[in-house]
Amino acid sequence: MRIERDIIYIILGFIVLMVVVPWTAGQLSDQVFFNWPFFFEVAIGGLLSGVMYSLIALGFVLIFKASGVFNFSQGAIVLFAALTLVGLHGLGLPMWLAIVATMGVMFLLAVAIERLVLSKLVNQEPIILFMATIGIAYFLDGFGQTLWGSEVKVLNLGISEAPGFYFDGQILINDFDLFAAGIAAVMVVVLGIFFQYTRIGRALRAVADDHQAALSVGIPLKHIWIIVWTVAGLVGLVAGIMWGSKMGVQFALSLIALKALPVLILGGFTSVPGAIIGGLIIGAGEKLAEVFLAPMIGGGIEEWFAYMLALAFLAFRPQGLFGEKIIERV
Amino acid sequence: MIYREAGVYKSTYRADHAIFTIPQDRWSMIGIFAIAFLLIPAVGSEYWLGAIMLPFLILALAALGLNILTGYCGQLSLGTGGFMATGAFSAYKLATAFPDVHILFVILGAGLIAAAVGILFGIPSLRIKGFYLAVATLASQFFLIWMFITFGWFTNYSASGVISAPPMTIIGDIFVTGPQATLVAKYLFTLSIVVVMALVAKNLVRSNIGREWMAVRDMDIAAEIIGIPMLSTKLKAFAVSSFFCGVAGALWAFLYTGSVSPLAFGVDRSFQVLFMIIIGGLGSVMGAFLGAAFIVLLPILLNNLPTMLGLNIKTDMISHMEYMIFGALIVFFLIVEPHGLARLWSLLKEKLRLWPFPH
Amino acid sequence: MSNQDTPLLQINNIEVIYDHVILVLKGVSLTVPKGSIIALLGANGAGKSTTLKSISGLLGAERGVVTKGNILYKDQPVESQSPADLVDHGVIQVMEGRHCFEHLTIEENLLTGAYTLSGGRKAVAKNLEMVYQYFPRLAERRKSQAGYTSGGEQQMCAVGRALMSNPEMILLDEPSMGLAPQLVEDIFEIIKQLNEQEGVTFLLAEQNTNIALRYSDFGYIMENGRIVMEGLASELAENEDVKEFYLGISKEGKKNFRDVKNYRRRKRWLT
């Protein structure tokens, strides 16, 4: 990928902002506590939690890239996958079998969505498909909880939640977060290769550009949609496992999707690496702002800070950092 | 053959430019007004007026506002709740700071403040398009709600963060807000505002401005090339739309609930209004009303359905089932008619015109 | 299976309705023999594109339905087949207005055309070679994004993409749209070559009557959802009415309005 100059400038500007502002604030004010190891600890913690946002954003990107559908139901898919996994495990299946079975369920879900919804809405405007995915989100939220109940469930992967100390014990990092980051990195590489270099990947991108033309050259939309929703379901499952073991499997998982949206516009709807880098920037920015800026302007800013940050980036690149240029011809 | 334009002769341009050129349309509108202004207040029960008609009218107004922005100007927005909250809180600040000002001016002022905020958050639309813009408008949604929660000034430092409407009269001692107000007075007051604003909207979208909006919606580059100024056209849409939403928010806080916290205008509200215009029909004034009716009535129906059928289901189960059915119905409607109830209506008219022949 | 006697494609008296209300085709019949170039002519809204879409199965995506009549390709009805099946069986449509995949490069565009192709990498590479031979211009632009190429290159790309699937029959919708006369000539020249060298049958919808009749074997003229005239291309080009109404050449200078009506009366409803 050709990295353009303004991307580098934007990222440099961001780093300056996130380092210089807290540092100055720390020097000038008594209320803001600032020292370098603590700063790095917060930044690294932010980067790693950003990876978790990226995992959810990835699901969005996949479906958008492959079918041009802005899939609002990704959060609900994450919740549904996690609920199903925990539910099946609770029925007595061993963990690995439960995971395989959940993958099967995600495939069936993809088939059902294609059969019942998408195939009936071919060639409709994007906003209609967007609304349909909101409908799917409502349905899945209700369905999963009707099926498996709505109380908070514990999901334990057996990875220690205990903090590990690195760099001579000065900086505290969660082993679990490192594990999540590793998983995310692997997924990005695999998906990137899949999209760029395989026959199906190319067909997916073609469908995203023009449904009807894709139909006319003989790409079977049905199969493509089933494939892409299955893959999004699997990505959702991974995200569900990660988030579920971090905060318990509960309805709030579905709302994390709202956190992933700024990641998405920052990275660009169509870029897999964009989802990761966007996640890192949002994660680090959010944590740093929470710790170093919130004392200055009031608490609770993490609700909107990510959005404002993304908005600031969009002013310079309207299609996100790595999004495909919008090609317009009159 | 039942519905027809044939036989209607117009000899002046005025007649040709009228809103309802066909007698059938004119008569049915008069009929609807008669029912709304006379029949419903006379026979409607407390529950019907307070719990169904009021939220329906107010949400229809908000849907009208969003429809101007999204349906006519093509700018997808998820910030409706934020603009409604702006309207509600500015109305509260105006009413408490200037207690002698008439309620109509309070509502008007609230709408204007919301319009100004709308313009501010509409500026990014000049650079950002489509779903990127939709997500960007969520920024305004979250930011505005956070602002009303965090800064006590907006709620006059009330401990609970809830604002309550002061009692206000329309003329003499006919109260429309506060505990003395009767539901009939509230209903008629809301209805009048909604009718007037709906007529304004209808005329606005068939005027020059409306055509500019639609040109921008259908292809903004082409619109720019034929000389439609992008900046002012888009910002006009944001201003008018936020004005409508702001008035709706003020009515919601003052007339419907009486007291309200910022959370009542959360992102769920934005989605609810968006559902209304999609189900009702994008780019249609009537669609906003049809959609609002559908979305307001559906949960009430779903809520009462188990009792009506005599089923005994646990309450948390019911709420999950409600989600499911609501989601499924949304999808179902989109499949049956992606262009909404308004389009269904015009198809029906098309059929009636040719009836009894199929085509 | 088909031989020289049974036509490759046969349309019998089809009627198409959009959105349950709008009747667009009112009984259209035509036959396409194997190895021929057939032109479908007519003004805007005559129903040419709808005819092509009802063959390739793309109508469903636009809420259109074939309500009467049938379409036989190699004696098999096409109604039950999806567009992808049809491409697999050798019918492919090149849509009006080109419809390239804007964000894919030219080469990737061509490769998507080989989606249904069996025979692995070798077969794909062979077809790619063939397309580049017919359209050397595409070989030069192979790495550029299709959205940034010129209209003519996009049209070539669309035709080339269709060729990648080894089609027996290409439904070509308005290849001349928005192109310079010289380019139109080039495109038609290539169509002729493809027809002669690769044995591809063409059914093309075209507004440019003049050039379409020059390159085709047989022509149908459509108006308001009906076929009003048919004949060998050479005969049509000589027909007085066609000359007057579609080619703009008249024997006796300007005609008055009554004569125009007279022509309309002579039209046939069905062929």
PDB file of C-alpha atoms in Angstrom, chain A residues 12 57 65 75 109 119 134 171 190 198 207 226 251 287 309 311:
ATOM      1  CA  LEU A  12       2.698  12.885  13.417  1.00  0.00           C
ATOM      2  CA  ALA A  57     -14.393  -2.650  13.308  1.00  0.00           C
ATOM      3  CA  LYS A  65     -15.822  -3.821   1.488  1.00  0.00           C
ATOM      4  CA  GLY A  75     -22.363  -5.434  17.470  1.00  0.00           C
ATOM      5  CA  LEU A 109     -26.975 -17.246  10.478  1.00  0.00           C
ATOM      6  CA  SER A 119     -31.582 -11.607  -1.528  1.00  0.00           C
ATOM      7  CA  ILE A 134     -30.515  -2.229  12.064  1.00  0.00           C
ATOM      8  CA  ILE A 171       5.313  -0.331  33.014  1.00  0.00           C
ATOM      9  CA  VAL A 190      -4.903 -13.304   6.670  1.00  0.00           C
ATOM     10  CA  THR A 198      -7.702 -14.498  -4.242  1.00  0.00           C
ATOM     11  CA  VAL A 207     -19.688  -6.788  -5.670  1.00  0.00           C
ATOM     12  CA  ILE A 226     -23.017 -15.995   2.517  1.00  0.00           C
ATOM     13  CA  PHE A 251     -26.109  -7.037  26.435  1.00  0.00           C
ATOM     14  CA  LYS A 287      -7.192   6.631  27.208  1.00  0.00           C
ATOM     15  CA  LEU A 309     -11.064  12.815  17.176  1.00  0.00           C
ATOM     16  CA  LEU A 311     -14.140  14.024  12.936  1.00  0.00           C
TER      17      LEU A 311
END
